[in-house]
Amino acid sequence: MSAEPAPAPAAPEPVPGPEPPAGGGEPPAEHRALVLTGFGGYDKVKVQARRGAEPRPGEVSVTVRACGLNFADLMARQGLYDRLPPPPVCPGMECAGTVRALGDGVRDRQVGDKVMVLARSGLWQEVVNVPASHTFPMPEGMSFEEAAALLVNYITAYMILFDFGNLRPNQSVLIHMAAGGVGTAAIQLCKTVENVTIFGTASASKHESLKEGGVAHPIDYRTMDYAEEVRKISPKGVDIVLDPLGGSDTSKAFNLLKPMGKLITYGVANLLTGQKKNLMAMAKTWWNQFSITALQLLHQNKAVCGYHLGYMDEEVELLRSVVAKLVNLYSQGKIKPKIDSVWPFDQVAEAMKQMQEKKNVGKVILVPEAPKEESKKAEN
């Protein structure tokens, strides 16, 4: 969906950035950043000026070309994401760009390298300094927009399906929010395994796109009970359920599992009902939160797993091995990030709205400058 031209933005407000290193010389130039100024609606994320700093030992400085927007960023704006420092803070967990400077001791990166970056927060800026270990070389032929769409969604989908889900040939999978970033990644990864049957929930307007991507049974969650629809086709249920919803939907997911089935919960999207935090939605979701004892699990022959990439930031080697597998799949043409739309920093409110109102099919991308008209909507 292409964005309407935005009115000329007001001059960015300066906010304090990292102190320049001691030792004199020219102070680092200012750059633009998206800053969460407080919790609330779309207007709480503003373009501001930040003064940069040279990379510290072990870090690289990256000129950012594209950033990924994730559901966790929408929750963070409302104060519902516990891995984000308090405002004012720069959000953003993934970006892609070019290495512009190296800190002392960095040997495995060079100035000019194209890299993907993963961090807990702070990446929605024109220039970022990050530990070199948090950067991953971009594969040949990948665009910056694709690179900004790969890490969070595909790492999540890969680890859920293969590390927790143990996906094997001839199994069945239910993917909620199947047209979103993790959903499209999971569909593509399911297609790398022989004869996997995919059920996917999404609004009816997205069903054609889902079928083209490999979803055998798209279900309109707005007009149908998805559990009933799954049972009509597969009376015993499914082998794996990916649950980004939380609340009562987690219980429905557990009940849909076949014996030896696996439920992987990785989000609480049901908390998001509008622009701002909704205390009623929070109370309802937590009241309906799924709970089960070890003895009940034993009797049911089912598994329940929880996944949160935000708590994986210390697991550098584990993440690096997953990214290597994903890059290999990309290079073989087996996975390809699907870009829904590309929005300049000045239109971050519209980008967040696109995702929060579930209009996107694929990944919503932010770029520092307005993209050329023809690349607003990638034709995938």
GROMACS .gro file of C-alpha atoms in nm, residues 116 139-142 146-147 149-151 153-155 157-158 161-162 181-193 213 322-338 380:
model
   49
  116MET     CA    1   2.212  -0.694   0.890
  139PRO     CA    2   2.402  -1.252   0.130
  140GLU     CA    3   2.475  -1.175  -0.235
  141GLY     CA    4   2.182  -1.019  -0.421
  142MET     CA    5   1.979  -0.924  -0.113
  146GLU     CA    6   1.489  -0.762   0.244
  147ALA     CA    7   1.780  -0.765   0.489
  149ALA     CA    8   1.293  -0.796   0.702
  150LEU     CA    9   1.494  -1.114   0.765
  151LEU     CA   10   1.635  -1.134   1.115
  153ASN     CA   11   1.078  -1.268   1.175
  154TYR     CA   12   1.279  -1.553   1.024
  155ILE     CA   13   1.486  -1.631   1.334
  157ALA     CA   14   0.980  -1.863   1.276
  158TYR     CA   15   1.281  -2.094   1.228
  161LEU     CA   16   0.918  -2.453   1.384
  162PHE     CA   17   1.241  -2.650   1.397
  181GLY     CA   18   0.601  -1.088   0.913
  182VAL     CA   19   0.646  -1.403   1.123
  183GLY     CA   20   0.350  -1.566   0.946
  184THR     CA   21   0.492  -1.525   0.595
  185ALA     CA   22   0.834  -1.641   0.719
  186ALA     CA   23   0.681  -1.949   0.881
  187ILE     CA   24   0.487  -2.037   0.564
  188GLN     CA   25   0.803  -2.022   0.354
  189LEU     CA   26   0.997  -2.232   0.607
  190CYS     CA   27   0.716  -2.491   0.620
  191LYS     CA   28   0.750  -2.524   0.242
  192THR     CA   29   1.111  -2.640   0.286
  193VAL     CA   30   0.976  -2.961   0.446
  213GLY     CA   31   0.229  -1.871  -0.076
  322VAL     CA   32   2.033  -1.991   1.286
  323VAL     CA   33   2.118  -1.689   1.069
  324ALA     CA   34   2.372  -1.901   0.876
  325LYS     CA   35   2.097  -2.154   0.799
  326LEU     CA   36   1.858  -1.877   0.691
  327VAL     CA   37   2.119  -1.714   0.466
  328ASN     CA   38   2.181  -2.053   0.306
  329LEU     CA   39   1.806  -2.099   0.242
  330TYR     CA   40   1.788  -1.748   0.094
  331SER     CA   41   2.084  -1.815  -0.134
  332GLN     CA   42   1.912  -2.135  -0.254
  333GLY     CA   43   1.597  -1.935  -0.335
  334LYS     CA   44   1.390  -2.126  -0.077
  335ILE     CA   45   1.300  -1.822   0.134
  336LYS     CA   46   1.256  -1.458   0.033
  337PRO     CA   47   1.128  -1.185   0.265
  338LYS     CA   48   0.798  -1.044   0.140
  380ASN     CA   49   0.675  -0.994  -0.485
   0.00000   0.00000   0.00000
